Amino acid sequence: MKVPFLDLKAHHEPLRAEINAAIAEVIDSCAFAGGPFVARFEEEFARYCGARFAVGVGSGTDALWLTLLALGVGQGDEVITVPNTFMATAEAISYTGALPVFVDVDEETYTMDAELLEQAITPRTKAIIPVHLFGQCADMDRIQEIAGRHGVPVVEDACQAHGATYKGQKAGTMGVAGCFSFYPGKNLGAFGEAGAVVTNDPDLAETIRMLRDHGQARKYVHSKIGWNARMDGIQAAVLRVKLARLDEVNARRRAHAALYRALLADCEDVILPIEAPWNMHVYHVYAVRVKDRDGVMEALAQRGVGCGIHYPIPIHLQEAYNRLGHKPGSFPVAERCARELLSLPMYPELTCEQIRYVCAELKKVVAARRGYECVA
Ligand SMILES: *Cc1c(COP(=O)(O)O)cnc(C)c1O
């Protein structure tokens, strides 16, 4: 059996007619860059999240970068985040001129360890970016309590957590702003690049609106130096079609995660993801931990199962951040994650048969590494 890591084609097939019609409407009205389709998506996405405003931008990276700029982060400042994230989180910090400062993650949820946050805060700290990794929210109450005591705003990297909740609140609505990516493979994915910032702060929303459009207050009147970071009309039209299905696709991902859990529960060699009791995890990624991860991944590939690694090198050990002077051992949990995490196939259209096959093969592969057969 073949089980690809991701199958976007299967995801889009049933939506094809509706998406074609939505794109045709944009073509007919020529509203390609920003415009009414983007405005409609912003309204719907803000409502979905339960936030007052959403501002559509070009990518999740833009969302993070422009939010930091709008908060006044720049040269000489520090912004705290985690080392086990996609490069974009740290890059957005660096592109403001600020220094990324890392805090290790919690061994169970792989999100920011609130115990370690306080000691990383200095008088230069201008923002804290917890990452809702793999579709599960960081421990926002504790992070916000510590940040609040120091008067530092919290910006959520919700790029993997569309529709996830923490104590009933949607990802992206707890900090001063939440940043989303609509990269095609995300739980809510466009047909190209797109992103959004959600916030309840009208001034922050207005500043980000200006920054994404060359700092224009009105056409050709520039009150700030901004950038071209607008969302495309076509992406907005596609996203509106897909937003209507987000809860349904997240529910399917959760059902798949439950089946993985049931089938792998008796396998001691596989550490399963832990969902904190206050979280509704949306399983953008279903990552387990195994010893000899690269060997397991290769053996699964030979058996037709596609896996991923999120992420093989933690940010603090990337060559691009050599100058920060971190060494192996600086953030031990993140480093263990980089060595052991293996992302199994996860997308709404997976079938039960495929999940059963992945689990049976995974059990055989890890058992062979232990030198005996466990019962599949
Ligand atoms: C995808 C992602 C981003 C960046 O989003 P783009 O739309 O690709 O720019 C940032 N942070 C995290 C955690 C992501 O997964």
mmCIF file of C-alpha atoms and ligand atoms in Angstrom:
data_model
loop_
_atom_site.group_PDB
_atom_site.id
_atom_site.type_symbol
_atom_site.label_atom_id
_atom_site.label_comp_id
_atom_site.label_asym_id
_atom_site.label_seq_id
_atom_site.Cartn_x
_atom_site.Cartn_y
_atom_site.Cartn_z
ATOM 1 C CA MET A 1 0.000 0.000 0.000
ATOM 2 C CA LYS A 2 1.147 3.562 -0.683
ATOM 3 C CA VAL A 3 0.493 6.235 1.929
ATOM 4 C CA PRO A 4 1.876 9.625 0.934
ATOM 5 C CA PHE A 5 2.824 12.111 3.646
ATOM 6 C CA LEU A 6 0.378 14.637 2.206
ATOM 7 C CA ASP A 7 -2.286 14.489 -0.526
ATOM 8 C CA LEU A 8 -3.445 17.955 -1.561
ATOM 9 C CA LYS A 9 -4.945 16.619 -4.790
ATOM 10 C CA ALA A 10 -7.408 14.445 -2.884
ATOM 11 C CA HIS A 11 -8.239 17.440 -0.693
ATOM 12 C CA HIS A 12 -9.024 19.740 -3.613
ATOM 13 C CA GLU A 13 -10.833 17.326 -5.913
ATOM 14 C CA PRO A 14 -14.281 17.579 -4.267
ATOM 15 C CA LEU A 15 -13.960 21.389 -4.096
ATOM 16 C CA ARG A 16 -12.839 21.879 -7.679
ATOM 17 C CA ALA A 17 -16.100 23.246 -9.136
ATOM 18 C CA GLU A 18 -16.674 25.630 -6.253
ATOM 19 C CA ILE A 19 -13.076 26.878 -6.317
ATOM 20 C CA ASN A 20 -13.153 27.336 -10.107
ATOM 21 C CA ALA A 21 -16.281 29.459 -9.755
ATOM 22 C CA ALA A 22 -14.692 31.520 -6.979
ATOM 23 C CA ILE A 23 -11.553 32.139 -9.054
ATOM 24 C CA ALA A 24 -13.660 33.022 -12.115
ATOM 25 C CA GLU A 25 -15.410 35.684 -10.074
ATOM 26 C CA VAL A 26 -12.051 37.289 -9.247
ATOM 27 C CA ILE A 27 -10.982 37.136 -12.897
ATOM 28 C CA ASP A 28 -14.236 38.779 -13.990
ATOM 29 C CA SER A 29 -13.887 41.603 -11.488
ATOM 30 C CA CYS A 30 -10.095 42.055 -11.904
ATOM 31 C CA ALA A 31 -9.652 42.509 -8.133
ATOM 32 C CA PHE A 32 -6.297 40.749 -7.991
ATOM 33 C CA ALA A 33 -4.194 42.589 -5.384
ATOM 34 C CA GLY A 34 -6.022 43.259 -2.160
ATOM 35 C CA GLY A 35 -9.599 44.449 -2.839
ATOM 36 C CA PRO A 36 -13.095 43.193 -2.053
ATOM 37 C CA PHE A 37 -12.369 39.441 -2.017
ATOM 38 C CA VAL A 38 -9.605 39.977 0.512
ATOM 39 C CA ALA A 39 -11.908 42.205 2.591
ATOM 40 C CA ARG A 40 -14.607 39.499 2.596
ATOM 41 C CA PHE A 41 -12.143 36.830 3.641
ATOM 42 C CA GLU A 42 -10.803 39.083 6.406
ATOM 43 C CA GLU A 43 -14.291 39.574 7.767
ATOM 44 C CA GLU A 44 -15.061 35.847 7.689
ATOM 45 C CA PHE A 45 -11.735 34.779 9.161
ATOM 46 C CA ALA A 46 -11.996 37.340 12.004
ATOM 47 C CA ARG A 47 -15.501 36.048 12.758
ATOM 48 C CA TYR A 48 -14.318 32.430 12.637
ATOM 49 C CA CYS A 49 -11.516 33.163 15.103
ATOM 50 C CA GLY A 50 -13.667 35.344 17.330
ATOM 51 C CA ALA A 51 -11.408 38.382 16.856
ATOM 52 C CA ARG A 52 -12.425 41.939 15.917
ATOM 53 C CA PHE A 53 -10.038 42.264 12.977
ATOM 54 C CA ALA A 54 -8.145 40.148 10.480
ATOM 55 C CA VAL A 55 -5.615 41.657 8.075
ATOM 56 C CA GLY A 56 -4.719 39.564 5.024
ATOM 57 C CA VAL A 57 -1.040 39.594 4.050
ATOM 58 C CA GLY A 58 1.273 37.788 1.646
ATOM 59 C CA SER A 59 2.421 34.968 3.946
ATOM 60 C CA GLY A 60 2.749 33.821 7.530
ATOM 61 C CA THR A 61 6.264 35.274 7.529
ATOM 62 C CA ASP A 62 4.818 38.685 6.555
ATOM 63 C CA ALA A 63 2.202 38.335 9.303
ATOM 64 C CA LEU A 64 4.892 37.832 11.972
ATOM 65 C CA TRP A 65 7.267 40.466 10.606
ATOM 66 C CA LEU A 66 4.666 43.219 10.109
ATOM 67 C CA THR A 67 3.137 42.558 13.531
ATOM 68 C CA LEU A 68 6.533 43.015 15.189
ATOM 69 C CA LEU A 69 7.180 46.178 13.156
ATOM 70 C CA ALA A 70 3.747 47.525 14.099
ATOM 71 C CA LEU A 71 4.584 46.908 17.766
ATOM 72 C CA GLY A 72 7.681 49.059 17.288
ATOM 73 C CA VAL A 73 10.218 46.217 17.537
ATOM 74 C CA GLY A 74 13.577 47.093 15.966
ATOM 75 C CA GLN A 75 17.339 47.363 16.308
ATOM 76 C CA GLY A 76 18.651 46.695 19.803
ATOM 77 C CA ASP A 77 15.495 44.898 20.946
ATOM 78 C CA GLU A 78 15.079 41.258 21.881
ATOM 79 C CA VAL A 79 12.172 38.987 20.990
ATOM 80 C CA ILE A 80 11.719 35.652 22.738
ATOM 81 C CA THR A 81 10.607 32.524 20.882
ATOM 82 C CA VAL A 82 11.365 28.779 20.802
ATOM 83 C CA PRO A 83 14.132 26.973 18.900
ATOM 84 C CA ASN A 84 11.919 24.143 17.557
ATOM 85 C CA THR A 85 9.916 26.044 15.009
ATOM 86 C CA PHE A 86 10.008 26.807 11.323
ATOM 87 C CA MET A 87 12.791 29.251 10.429
ATOM 88 C CA ALA A 88 10.243 31.991 9.614
ATOM 89 C CA THR A 89 9.502 32.718 13.281
ATOM 90 C CA ALA A 90 13.129 33.670 13.965
ATOM 91 C CA GLU A 91 13.605 35.290 10.553
ATOM 92 C CA ALA A 92 10.692 37.653 11.143
ATOM 93 C CA ILE A 93 12.404 38.766 14.362
ATOM 94 C CA SER A 94 15.754 39.230 12.624
ATOM 95 C CA TYR A 95 14.166 41.216 9.781
ATOM 96 C CA THR A 96 13.039 43.884 12.249
ATOM 97 C CA GLY A 97 16.656 44.244 13.402
ATOM 98 C CA ALA A 98 15.902 42.648 16.775
ATOM 99 C CA LEU A 99 17.705 39.671 18.287
ATOM 100 C CA PRO A 100 15.915 36.316 18.589
ATOM 101 C CA VAL A 101 16.232 34.909 22.123
ATOM 102 C CA PHE A 102 15.261 31.279 22.627
ATOM 103 C CA VAL A 103 13.463 29.504 25.435
ATOM 104 C CA ASP A 104 13.377 25.695 25.411
ATOM 105 C CA VAL A 105 10.110 23.784 25.073
ATOM 106 C CA ASP A 106 8.110 21.527 27.325
ATOM 107 C CA GLU A 107 8.839 17.833 26.802
ATOM 108 C CA GLU A 108 5.134 16.887 26.551
ATOM 109 C CA THR A 109 3.570 19.493 24.266
ATOM 110 C CA TYR A 110 6.742 20.690 22.474
ATOM 111 C CA THR A 111 5.573 24.283 23.062
ATOM 112 C CA MET A 112 7.268 27.084 25.042
ATOM 113 C CA ASP A 113 8.186 26.003 28.586
ATOM 114 C CA ALA A 114 6.635 28.739 30.731
ATOM 115 C CA GLU A 115 8.962 27.757 33.621
ATOM 116 C CA LEU A 116 11.933 28.954 31.570
ATOM 117 C CA LEU A 117 10.364 32.096 30.156
ATOM 118 C CA GLU A 118 10.864 34.528 33.016
ATOM 119 C CA GLN A 119 14.637 34.112 33.199
ATOM 120 C CA ALA A 120 14.940 34.942 29.484
ATOM 121 C CA ILE A 121 13.196 38.314 29.853
ATOM 122 C CA THR A 122 15.484 41.372 29.966
ATOM 123 C CA PRO A 123 14.811 45.130 29.813
ATOM 124 C CA ARG A 124 15.312 44.812 26.020
ATOM 125 C CA THR A 125 12.563 42.204 25.547
ATOM 126 C CA LYS A 126 9.919 43.778 23.291
ATOM 127 C CA ALA A 127 7.750 40.771 22.429
ATOM 128 C CA ILE A 128 7.273 37.070 23.146
ATOM 129 C CA ILE A 129 6.252 34.674 20.355
ATOM 130 C CA PRO A 130 5.009 31.286 21.552
ATOM 131 C CA VAL A 131 4.520 28.848 18.669
ATOM 132 C CA HIS A 132 1.394 26.667 18.663
ATOM 133 C CA LEU A 133 3.404 23.807 17.234
ATOM 134 C CA PHE A 134 1.809 21.001 15.210
ATOM 135 C CA GLY A 135 -1.693 22.372 15.932
ATOM 136 C CA GLN A 136 -1.583 22.568 19.732
ATOM 137 C CA CYS A 137 -1.622 25.855 21.666
ATOM 138 C CA ALA A 138 1.178 26.768 24.052
ATOM 139 C CA ASP A 139 0.243 27.290 27.718
ATOM 140 C CA MET A 140 -1.078 30.794 27.068
ATOM 141 C CA ASP A 141 -2.390 31.641 30.562
ATOM 142 C CA ARG A 142 1.000 31.126 32.160
ATOM 143 C CA ILE A 143 2.874 32.818 29.312
ATOM 144 C CA GLN A 144 0.504 35.810 29.343
ATOM 145 C CA GLU A 145 0.710 36.091 33.139
ATOM 146 C CA ILE A 146 4.527 36.286 33.046
ATOM 147 C CA ALA A 147 4.563 38.577 30.002
ATOM 148 C CA GLY A 148 1.930 40.824 31.585
ATOM 149 C CA ARG A 149 3.977 41.229 34.758
ATOM 150 C CA HIS A 150 6.852 42.504 32.600
ATOM 151 C CA GLY A 151 4.640 44.572 30.304
ATOM 152 C CA VAL A 152 5.722 42.619 27.216
ATOM 153 C CA PRO A 153 3.185 41.884 24.438
ATOM 154 C CA VAL A 154 2.607 38.275 23.345
ATOM 155 C CA VAL A 155 2.295 37.544 19.611
ATOM 156 C CA GLU A 156 1.022 34.061 18.807
ATOM 157 C CA ASP A 157 2.595 32.118 15.968
ATOM 158 C CA ALA A 158 -0.604 30.300 15.024
ATOM 159 C CA CYS A 159 0.675 29.318 11.569
ATOM 160 C CA GLN A 160 0.021 25.625 12.359
ATOM 161 C CA ALA A 161 -3.053 26.059 14.540
ATOM 162 C CA HIS A 162 -6.052 27.300 12.504
ATOM 163 C CA GLY A 163 -9.125 26.543 14.599
ATOM 164 C CA ALA A 164 -7.233 25.062 17.580
ATOM 165 C CA THR A 165 -8.495 26.154 21.003
ATOM 166 C CA TYR A 166 -6.990 26.742 24.451
ATOM 167 C CA LYS A 167 -9.511 26.635 27.322
ATOM 168 C CA GLY A 168 -12.185 27.282 24.695
ATOM 169 C CA GLN A 169 -10.454 30.270 23.092
ATOM 170 C CA LYS A 170 -9.309 30.111 19.478
ATOM 171 C CA ALA A 171 -5.603 30.163 18.635
ATOM 172 C CA GLY A 172 -4.518 33.646 17.625
ATOM 173 C CA THR A 173 -6.986 35.560 19.806
ATOM 174 C CA MET A 174 -5.253 35.439 23.181
ATOM 175 C CA GLY A 175 -2.149 37.571 22.639
ATOM 176 C CA VAL A 176 -2.102 41.122 21.233
ATOM 177 C CA ALA A 177 -2.086 39.480 17.797
ATOM 178 C CA GLY A 178 -2.142 36.040 16.192
ATOM 179 C CA CYS A 179 -0.238 35.279 13.006
ATOM 180 C CA PHE A 180 -1.478 32.739 10.475
ATOM 181 C CA SER A 181 0.008 31.171 7.358
ATOM 182 C CA PHE A 182 -2.139 29.840 4.531
ATOM 183 C CA TYR A 183 0.730 28.028 2.827
ATOM 184 C CA PRO A 184 -0.886 25.239 0.756
ATOM 185 C CA GLY A 185 -0.092 22.412 3.182
ATOM 186 C CA LYS A 186 -1.457 24.159 6.299
ATOM 187 C CA ASN A 187 -4.828 23.162 7.819
ATOM 188 C CA LEU A 188 -6.284 26.150 5.947
ATOM 189 C CA GLY A 189 -4.229 26.411 2.763
ATOM 190 C CA ALA A 190 -4.360 28.772 -0.220
ATOM 191 C CA PHE A 191 -3.401 28.040 -3.844
ATOM 192 C CA GLY A 192 -0.084 29.802 -3.316
ATOM 193 C CA GLU A 193 1.256 32.078 -0.602
ATOM 194 C CA ALA A 194 -0.946 33.930 1.886
ATOM 195 C CA GLY A 195 -1.197 34.842 5.557
ATOM 196 C CA ALA A 196 -3.154 36.942 8.042
ATOM 197 C CA VAL A 197 -2.894 38.718 11.368
ATOM 198 C CA VAL A 198 -5.868 38.651 13.735
ATOM 199 C CA THR A 199 -6.181 41.138 16.580
ATOM 200 C CA ASN A 200 -8.723 42.944 18.756
ATOM 201 C CA ASP A 201 -6.645 46.137 18.724
ATOM 202 C CA PRO A 202 -7.934 48.617 16.103
ATOM 203 C CA ASP A 203 -4.696 50.636 16.054
ATOM 204 C CA LEU A 204 -2.535 47.565 15.568
ATOM 205 C CA ALA A 205 -4.829 46.353 12.758
ATOM 206 C CA GLU A 206 -4.667 49.775 11.087
ATOM 207 C CA THR A 207 -0.865 49.962 11.320
ATOM 208 C CA ILE A 208 -0.486 46.484 9.805
ATOM 209 C CA ARG A 209 -2.943 47.436 7.016
ATOM 210 C CA MET A 210 -0.717 50.382 6.191
ATOM 211 C CA LEU A 211 2.562 48.462 6.443
ATOM 212 C CA ARG A 212 1.341 45.730 4.071
ATOM 213 C CA ASP A 213 0.592 48.389 1.454
ATOM 214 C CA HIS A 214 3.748 50.555 1.332
ATOM 215 C CA GLY A 215 2.775 52.504 4.441
ATOM 216 C CA GLN A 216 -0.018 54.253 2.541
ATOM 217 C CA ALA A 217 -2.666 56.082 4.525
ATOM 218 C CA ARG A 218 -4.345 56.955 1.202
ATOM 219 C CA LYS A 219 -3.276 56.257 -2.356
ATOM 220 C CA TYR A 220 0.223 57.729 -2.901
ATOM 221 C CA VAL A 221 0.245 59.275 0.579
ATOM 222 C CA HIS A 222 2.820 57.337 2.578
ATOM 223 C CA SER A 223 2.972 57.971 6.290
ATOM 224 C CA LYS A 224 5.351 55.077 6.983
ATOM 225 C CA ILE A 225 7.923 53.020 5.140
ATOM 226 C CA GLY A 226 6.084 49.753 4.566
ATOM 227 C CA TRP A 227 6.381 46.945 2.073
ATOM 228 C CA ASN A 228 4.317 45.132 -0.540
ATOM 229 C CA ALA A 229 2.762 42.385 1.569
ATOM 230 C CA ARG A 230 -0.812 42.356 0.284
ATOM 231 C CA MET A 231 -2.913 39.235 -0.041
ATOM 232 C CA ASP A 232 -4.011 38.236 -3.577
ATOM 233 C CA GLY A 233 -7.694 38.346 -4.473
ATOM 234 C CA ILE A 234 -7.490 34.822 -5.897
ATOM 235 C CA GLN A 235 -6.004 33.456 -2.667
ATOM 236 C CA ALA A 236 -8.749 35.149 -0.663
ATOM 237 C CA ALA A 237 -11.445 33.652 -2.907
ATOM 238 C CA VAL A 238 -9.975 30.153 -2.545
ATOM 239 C CA LEU A 239 -9.576 30.593 1.213
ATOM 240 C CA ARG A 240 -13.230 31.607 1.592
ATOM 241 C CA VAL A 241 -14.309 28.309 0.024
ATOM 242 C CA LYS A 242 -11.945 26.336 2.254
ATOM 243 C CA LEU A 243 -12.667 28.256 5.474
ATOM 244 C CA ALA A 244 -16.244 26.971 5.325
ATOM 245 C CA ARG A 245 -14.798 23.415 5.674
ATOM 246 C CA LEU A 246 -12.105 24.120 8.264
ATOM 247 C CA ASP A 247 -13.977 22.711 11.264
ATOM 248 C CA GLU A 248 -14.867 19.595 9.301
ATOM 249 C CA VAL A 249 -11.294 18.950 8.146
ATOM 250 C CA ASN A 250 -9.949 19.589 11.645
ATOM 251 C CA ALA A 251 -12.460 17.083 13.040
ATOM 252 C CA ARG A 252 -11.231 14.507 10.542
ATOM 253 C CA ARG A 253 -7.623 15.153 11.530
ATOM 254 C CA ARG A 254 -8.602 14.654 15.188
ATOM 255 C CA ALA A 255 -10.357 11.389 14.365
ATOM 256 C CA HIS A 256 -7.233 10.172 12.549
ATOM 257 C CA ALA A 257 -5.100 11.140 15.565
ATOM 258 C CA ALA A 258 -7.432 9.139 17.836
ATOM 259 C CA LEU A 259 -7.065 6.090 15.601
ATOM 260 C CA TYR A 260 -3.262 6.444 15.521
ATOM 261 C CA ARG A 261 -3.318 6.683 19.321
ATOM 262 C CA ALA A 262 -5.489 3.596 19.733
ATOM 263 C CA LEU A 263 -3.401 1.524 17.340
ATOM 264 C CA LEU A 264 -0.011 2.605 18.685
ATOM 265 C CA ALA A 265 -0.869 2.709 22.405
ATOM 266 C CA ASP A 266 0.678 -0.707 23.087
ATOM 267 C CA CYS A 267 3.949 0.067 21.324
ATOM 268 C CA GLU A 268 6.483 1.134 23.962
ATOM 269 C CA ASP A 269 9.057 2.194 21.411
ATOM 270 C CA VAL A 270 6.852 4.939 19.998
ATOM 271 C CA ILE A 271 6.167 8.042 22.085
ATOM 272 C CA LEU A 272 2.808 9.502 21.070
ATOM 273 C CA PRO A 273 1.842 13.187 21.036
ATOM 274 C CA ILE A 274 0.266 14.441 24.259
ATOM 275 C CA GLU A 275 -2.727 16.753 24.099
ATOM 276 C CA ALA A 276 -2.928 18.968 27.189
ATOM 277 C CA PRO A 277 -6.413 18.636 28.765
ATOM 278 C CA TRP A 278 -7.215 22.329 28.135
ATOM 279 C CA ASN A 279 -6.298 22.129 24.452
ATOM 280 C CA MET A 280 -8.171 21.200 21.319
ATOM 281 C CA HIS A 281 -5.289 20.083 19.102
ATOM 282 C CA VAL A 282 -5.909 20.298 15.337
ATOM 283 C CA TYR A 283 -3.055 17.974 14.303
ATOM 284 C CA HIS A 284 -1.488 19.978 11.514
ATOM 285 C CA VAL A 285 1.290 17.443 12.083
ATOM 286 C CA TYR A 286 1.041 14.063 13.832
ATOM 287 C CA ALA A 287 4.552 13.632 15.215
ATOM 288 C CA VAL A 288 5.688 10.625 17.241
ATOM 289 C CA ARG A 289 9.113 10.088 18.794
ATOM 290 C CA VAL A 290 11.279 7.078 17.989
ATOM 291 C CA LYS A 291 14.907 6.070 18.445
ATOM 292 C CA ASP A 292 16.962 5.890 15.223
ATOM 293 C CA ARG A 293 14.423 8.209 13.624
ATOM 294 C CA ASP A 294 16.218 8.510 10.272
ATOM 295 C CA GLY A 295 16.502 4.706 9.986
ATOM 296 C CA VAL A 296 12.806 4.271 10.835
ATOM 297 C CA MET A 297 11.833 6.898 8.277
ATOM 298 C CA GLU A 298 13.864 5.203 5.549
ATOM 299 C CA ALA A 299 12.443 1.747 6.365
ATOM 300 C CA LEU A 300 8.903 3.188 6.231
ATOM 301 C CA ALA A 301 9.654 4.851 2.880
ATOM 302 C CA GLN A 302 10.650 1.429 1.526
ATOM 303 C CA ARG A 303 7.256 0.141 2.656
ATOM 304 C CA GLY A 304 5.439 2.950 0.832
ATOM 305 C CA VAL A 305 4.824 5.224 3.825
ATOM 306 C CA GLY A 306 5.869 8.870 3.417
ATOM 307 C CA CYS A 307 6.938 10.682 6.595
ATOM 308 C CA GLY A 308 8.279 14.143 7.381
ATOM 309 C CA ILE A 309 10.636 15.701 9.944
ATOM 310 C CA HIS A 310 9.612 18.879 11.762
ATOM 311 C CA TYR A 311 12.354 19.994 12.126
ATOM 312 C CA PRO A 312 15.717 18.245 11.621
ATOM 313 C CA ILE A 313 17.873 21.179 12.839
ATOM 314 C CA PRO A 314 16.665 23.450 15.641
ATOM 315 C CA ILE A 315 16.935 27.156 14.818
ATOM 316 C CA HIS A 316 19.698 27.887 17.338
ATOM 317 C CA LEU A 317 21.979 25.383 15.565
ATOM 318 C CA GLN A 318 21.252 26.604 12.023
ATOM 319 C CA GLU A 319 24.249 27.998 10.170
ATOM 320 C CA ALA A 320 22.310 31.227 9.575
ATOM 321 C CA TYR A 321 22.339 31.822 13.343
ATOM 322 C CA ASN A 322 25.990 30.902 13.982
ATOM 323 C CA ARG A 323 26.579 34.428 15.188
ATOM 324 C CA LEU A 324 24.299 33.887 18.178
ATOM 325 C CA GLY A 325 26.946 31.508 19.511
ATOM 326 C CA HIS A 326 24.661 28.673 20.659
ATOM 327 C CA LYS A 327 26.156 25.186 21.029
ATOM 328 C CA PRO A 328 24.626 21.713 21.071
ATOM 329 C CA GLY A 329 23.242 21.330 24.580
ATOM 330 C CA SER A 330 21.935 24.923 24.788
ATOM 331 C CA PHE A 331 18.294 23.786 24.437
ATOM 332 C CA PRO A 332 18.239 20.050 25.209
ATOM 333 C CA VAL A 333 14.514 19.370 24.753
ATOM 334 C CA ALA A 334 14.397 21.069 21.353
ATOM 335 C CA GLU A 335 17.512 19.150 20.342
ATOM 336 C CA ARG A 336 15.970 15.845 21.441
ATOM 337 C CA CYS A 337 12.867 16.732 19.398
ATOM 338 C CA ALA A 338 15.045 17.392 16.352
ATOM 339 C CA ARG A 339 16.651 13.960 16.739
ATOM 340 C CA GLU A 340 13.576 11.863 17.539
ATOM 341 C CA LEU A 341 10.415 13.426 16.094
ATOM 342 C CA LEU A 342 8.916 11.691 13.079
ATOM 343 C CA SER A 343 5.799 13.093 11.417
ATOM 344 C CA LEU A 344 3.415 10.389 10.185
ATOM 345 C CA PRO A 345 1.004 10.922 7.260
ATOM 346 C CA MET A 346 -1.754 13.325 8.334
ATOM 347 C CA TYR A 347 -4.404 14.918 6.128
ATOM 348 C CA PRO A 348 -8.198 14.873 6.195
ATOM 349 C CA GLU A 349 -8.567 12.376 3.328
ATOM 350 C CA LEU A 350 -6.473 9.612 4.944
ATOM 351 C CA THR A 351 -8.469 6.392 5.215
ATOM 352 C CA CYS A 352 -8.681 4.050 8.205
ATOM 353 C CA GLU A 353 -7.013 1.352 6.076
ATOM 354 C CA GLN A 354 -4.089 3.652 5.380
ATOM 355 C CA ILE A 355 -3.704 4.504 9.075
ATOM 356 C CA ARG A 356 -3.862 0.816 10.012
ATOM 357 C CA TYR A 357 -1.185 0.073 7.436
ATOM 358 C CA VAL A 358 1.083 2.900 8.676
ATOM 359 C CA CYS A 359 0.747 1.682 12.284
ATOM 360 C CA ALA A 360 1.351 -1.979 11.419
ATOM 361 C CA GLU A 361 4.452 -1.120 9.384
ATOM 362 C CA LEU A 362 5.753 1.317 12.012
ATOM 363 C CA LYS A 363 5.415 -1.377 14.692
ATOM 364 C CA LYS A 364 7.304 -3.893 12.559
ATOM 365 C CA VAL A 365 10.045 -1.397 11.795
ATOM 366 C CA VAL A 366 10.632 -0.336 15.410
ATOM 367 C CA ALA A 367 10.372 -3.947 16.655
ATOM 368 C CA ALA A 368 13.003 -5.061 14.156
ATOM 369 C CA ARG A 369 15.277 -2.412 15.658
ATOM 370 C CA ARG A 370 14.731 -3.907 19.083
ATOM 371 C CA GLY A 371 15.485 -7.395 17.857
ATOM 372 C CA TYR A 372 12.082 -8.991 18.396
ATOM 373 C CA GLU A 373 8.621 -8.909 16.831
ATOM 374 C CA CYS A 374 5.894 -7.083 18.723
ATOM 375 C CA VAL A 375 2.350 -8.142 17.868
ATOM 376 C CA ALA A 376 0.961 -5.844 15.189
HETATM 377 C C1 LIG B 1 4.399 27.905 7.971
HETATM 378 C C2 LIG B 1 4.944 28.579 9.175
HETATM 379 C C3 LIG B 1 5.389 29.910 9.160
HETATM 380 C C4 LIG B 1 5.549 30.728 7.903
HETATM 381 O O1 LIG B 1 4.473 30.809 7.090
HETATM 382 P P1 LIG B 1 4.658 31.126 5.520
HETATM 383 O O2 LIG B 1 3.269 31.363 5.066
HETATM 384 O O3 LIG B 1 5.296 29.947 4.899
HETATM 385 O O4 LIG B 1 5.503 32.359 5.416
HETATM 386 C C5 LIG B 1 5.773 30.486 10.359
HETATM 387 N N1 LIG B 1 5.751 29.785 11.510
HETATM 388 C C6 LIG B 1 5.369 28.496 11.553
HETATM 389 C C7 LIG B 1 5.381 27.783 12.861
HETATM 390 C C8 LIG B 1 4.963 27.845 10.390
HETATM 391 O O5 LIG B 1 4.624 26.558 10.431
#
